[in-house]
Amino acid sequence: MSWALHPLTEEQTEVQKLARDFARAEIAPHSAEWDQKAYFEPSLVKKLGELGFLGMMLPEAYDGLGTDTGTYLIALEEIAAADASVAVLMSVHNSLPTQMILRYGSDAQKDRFLRKMARGEILGAFALSEPDAGSDASALATQAVKDGNSWILNGTKSWVTNGNTAGAILTMARTDRTGARRGARGIGAFIISPDLPGFKVGKKEDKLGLRASPTVQLTFDNMRVPADNLLGDETEGFVYAMQSLDNGRLGIAAQAIGIARSALEHSVVYAGERKQFGKAIKEFEAIQLLHAAAAAKDRGQNIRQFSSMAKLMASETAMWVTTQAVQIFGGYGYVKDYPVERLMRDAKVTEIYEGTSEIQRIVIARALYGHT
Ligand code: CAA
């Protein structure tokens, strides 16, 4: 079953098949076990890299596949239908760190990182949130102070997907000074790596869902970051992060749709009443909205409002569909003999990360009142 927009191009059909075959053969058979053991399978990064799935929107010059956004989202949906934990790795890596470096990095930074990231030799991560700055992201407190040819970073980052396995972590930190705070315009973005002195991986979260995707805290204790690891302008890091989250939210919407689709497929098989349940779900609209937003992005349009709408609709659809799936399975839906309870747990986070549903509503409302 496929819910992507039709007709797919030849390239999209090929990528979809590649992703689906890989997901069914190498991911789906292990998903339940990885979830139960909260186990991250490291070989997946290499395999995804070999398939080109870690450089989907990167130009071929950087060993990427050079696909458009819609094609990337089709592949992501397939991976998410097999395992949402693997999908978040792919989404964060493709949407946030690689796109940030491609868009705002110097030629030297692109040369240093992008090929290795596309091949899966370096995994990317994104460190914006902090213990006291989640939805209000620009209130972050991690401080960066220039010292000769380096920046010294101190602070704590939370909820970092793959923060313990990534080799390039795009980290937002304050570059303004105490007494001369500049709010959202006083933040820089740094490419940091675990080998930097003062870098420490902290608590690994014990999560309700997405258990096979490691989520960690990071602490920086006088961490010395070479000045050429600063991305672009030292005051623009928050804007870079927000623009990247416009892409990221499309990825999370695709992940949510993959989860919803999987729940539907399992339910259809279980209930044997395809038509009845098929009529009840509403994710066709979510998919159309997502792919319309992807096309708008590829046309170079501002998608801030559009990507928030796609994420909001897809994640709420996923939560609704997976809850119904558990209901259809009855008692069996509530135990681990069937995958639908995992799908429901995995769906929940799509309403939380990369901006909660409440934040998406704020972004949409601001756009309606002309704050774009
Ligand atoms: N594109 C470009 N610029 C943007 C932008 C965007 N999407 N969003 C904001 N900006 C710019 C604004 O234009 C503004 O610029 P000016 O100074 O020139 O006016 C500047 O950034 C500050 O913007 P705001 O005044 O809107 O900032 P704010 O502090 O009010 O915050 C917010 C806005 C939308 C609430 C934002 O804080 C937000 O999105 N919060 C949610 C955070 C989030 O999504 N976190 C995700 C964590 S990462 C994660 O989950 C990844 C993972 O591992 C899975």
Coordinates of N, CA and C and ligand atoms in Angstrom, one line a residue, residues 88 92 96 104 125-129 133-139 158-162 182-185 210 215 236 238-246 249 252 302-305 352-356 359-360 362-363 366 371-372, ligand 1:
V88 N 13.7 8.8 12.6 CA 14.1 10.0 13.2 C 15.6 10.3 13.0
V92 N 16.5 13.8 11.1 CA 17.3 14.8 11.8 C 18.5 15.0 10.9
L96 N 18.3 18.6 9.2 CA 18.9 19.7 10.0 C 20.4 19.9 9.8
Y104 N 24.5 27.3 5.0 CA 25.2 28.4 5.6 C 26.7 28.2 5.8
A125 N 23.8 15.6 14.2 CA 22.8 15.8 15.2 C 22.6 17.3 15.4
F126 N 21.6 17.7 16.2 CA 21.1 19.1 16.3 C 20.9 19.4 17.7
A127 N 21.6 20.3 18.3 CA 21.5 20.6 19.7 C 21.0 22.0 19.9
L128 N 19.7 22.2 20.1 CA 19.1 23.5 20.4 C 18.5 23.6 21.8
S129 N 17.6 22.6 22.1 CA 16.9 22.6 23.4 C 17.9 22.5 24.6
A133 N 15.0 25.7 28.3 CA 14.7 26.3 27.0 C 14.2 25.3 26.0
G134 N 12.9 25.0 26.0 CA 12.4 24.0 25.0 C 11.6 24.7 23.9
S135 N 10.3 24.9 24.2 CA 9.5 25.7 23.2 C 10.1 27.1 23.0
D136 N 10.5 27.7 24.1 CA 11.0 29.1 24.0 C 12.5 29.0 23.7
A137 N 12.8 28.5 22.5 CA 14.2 28.1 22.1 C 15.2 29.3 22.2
S138 N 14.8 30.5 21.9 CA 15.8 31.6 21.9 C 16.2 32.0 23.3
A139 N 15.5 31.4 24.4 CA 15.9 31.6 25.7 C 17.1 30.8 26.2
S158 N 19.7 19.5 25.9 CA 18.9 18.3 26.2 C 18.2 17.8 24.9
W159 N 17.7 16.6 25.0 CA 16.9 16.0 24.0 C 17.6 15.9 22.7
V160 N 18.9 15.6 22.7 CA 19.7 15.5 21.5 C 19.6 14.1 20.9
T161 N 18.9 14.0 19.8 CA 18.8 12.7 19.1 C 20.2 12.4 18.6
N162 N 20.6 11.1 18.9 CA 21.9 10.6 18.4 C 23.1 11.5 18.9
R182 N 21.1 40.1 23.1 CA 20.4 40.4 21.9 C 19.3 39.4 21.5
G183 N 18.8 38.7 22.5 CA 17.7 37.7 22.3 C 18.1 36.7 21.2
A184 N 17.1 36.6 20.3 CA 17.3 35.6 19.2 C 18.4 36.0 18.3
R185 N 18.8 37.3 18.3 CA 19.9 37.7 17.4 C 21.3 37.7 18.1
L210 N 9.9 5.6 20.6 CA 11.2 5.9 19.9 C 12.3 5.4 20.7
T215 N 18.4 9.3 22.9 CA 18.2 10.8 23.1 C 19.0 11.1 24.4
E236 N 23.6 34.8 13.8 CA 22.5 34.4 13.1 C 22.1 32.9 13.3
F238 N 20.3 31.3 15.5 CA 18.9 31.0 15.8 C 18.1 31.0 14.5
V239 N 18.4 32.0 13.7 CA 17.6 32.1 12.4 C 18.0 30.8 11.5
Y240 N 19.3 30.4 11.5 CA 19.6 29.2 10.7 C 18.9 28.0 11.3
A241 N 18.8 27.9 12.6 CA 18.1 26.8 13.3 C 16.7 26.8 12.9
M242 N 16.0 28.0 13.0 CA 14.6 28.0 12.7 C 14.3 27.7 11.2
Q243 N 15.2 28.2 10.3 CA 15.0 27.9 8.9 C 15.2 26.4 8.7
S244 N 16.1 25.8 9.4 CA 16.3 24.3 9.2 C 15.1 23.5 9.8
L245 N 14.5 24.1 10.9 CA 13.4 23.4 11.4 C 12.2 23.4 10.5
D246 N 12.1 24.4 9.6 CA 11.1 24.4 8.6 C 11.2 23.1 7.7
R249 N 10.5 19.9 10.1 CA 9.1 19.6 10.4 C 8.4 18.8 9.3
I252 N 9.4 15.3 10.0 CA 8.6 14.7 11.1 C 7.2 14.4 10.7
N302 N 8.8 30.5 0.8 CA 8.9 30.5 2.3 C 7.9 29.4 2.8
I303 N 8.3 28.4 3.5 CA 7.4 27.3 3.9 C 7.2 27.3 5.4
R304 N 7.5 28.4 6.1 CA 7.5 28.4 7.6 C 6.1 28.0 8.0
Q305 N 5.0 28.6 7.5 CA 3.7 28.3 7.9 C 3.3 26.9 7.4
I352 N 5.4 16.4 19.7 CA 6.2 17.1 20.7 C 7.5 17.6 20.1
Y353 N 8.3 16.8 19.5 CA 9.6 17.3 19.1 C 9.6 18.2 17.8
E354 N 10.7 18.9 17.6 CA 10.8 19.9 16.5 C 9.6 20.9 16.6
G355 N 9.2 21.2 17.8 CA 8.1 22.1 18.1 C 6.9 21.4 18.4
T356 N 6.3 21.6 19.6 CA 5.1 20.9 20.0 C 3.9 21.4 19.1
I359 N 3.3 25.0 19.6 CA 4.2 25.9 18.9 C 3.8 26.0 17.4
Q360 N 3.4 24.8 16.8 CA 3.0 24.9 15.4 C 1.9 25.8 15.3
I362 N 1.2 28.4 17.1 CA 1.7 29.8 17.2 C 2.3 30.2 15.9
V363 N 3.1 29.4 15.3 CA 3.8 29.7 14.0 C 2.7 30.0 13.0
R366 N 0.8 33.3 13.8 CA 1.6 34.5 13.5 C 1.6 34.8 12.0
H371 N 3.0 38.0 10.5 CA 4.4 37.8 11.0 C 5.0 36.6 10.4
T372 N 5.6 36.8 9.2 CA 6.2 35.6 8.5 C 7.7 35.6 8.6
Ligands
CAA1 N1 12.8 31.1 9.2 C1 13.6 32.3 9.2 N2 13.7 33.1 10.2 C2 13.0 32.8 11.3 C3 12.1 31.7 11.4 C4 12.1 30.8 10.3 N3 11.3 29.7 10.3 N4 11.5 31.7 12.6 C5 12.0 32.8 13.3 N5 12.8 33.5 12.5 C6 13.5 34.7 12.8 C7 12.5 35.8 13.0 O1 12.1 36.5 11.8 C8 13.2 36.8 13.9 O2 14.1 37.6 13.2 P1 14.1 39.2 13.6 O3 15.0 39.3 14.8 O4 14.7 39.8 12.3 O5 12.7 39.7 13.8 C9 14.1 35.8 14.8 O6 14.2 34.6 14.0 C10 13.4 35.5 16.1 O7 12.2 35.0 15.8 P2 10.9 35.1 16.8 O8 10.8 36.5 17.3 O9 9.7 34.5 16.1 O10 11.5 34.1 18.0 P3 10.7 33.6 19.2 O11 11.7 33.6 20.3 O12 9.4 34.2 19.4 O13 10.5 32.0 18.9 C11 9.3 30.1 18.1 C12 9.7 31.5 17.9 C13 8.5 29.7 16.8 C14 8.3 29.9 19.3 C15 10.5 29.2 18.3 O14 11.2 29.4 19.5 C16 10.3 27.7 18.1 O15 10.1 27.2 17.0 N6 10.2 27.0 19.2 C17 10.2 25.5 19.1 C18 11.6 25.0 19.2 C19 11.7 23.7 18.5 O16 11.1 23.4 17.5 N7 12.6 22.9 19.0 C20 13.0 21.7 18.4 C21 14.1 21.0 19.0 S1 15.0 20.1 17.9 C22 14.4 18.6 17.8 O17 13.4 18.3 18.3 C23 15.2 17.7 16.9 C24 15.3 16.3 17.3 O18 16.3 15.8 17.8 C25 14.2 15.4 16.9

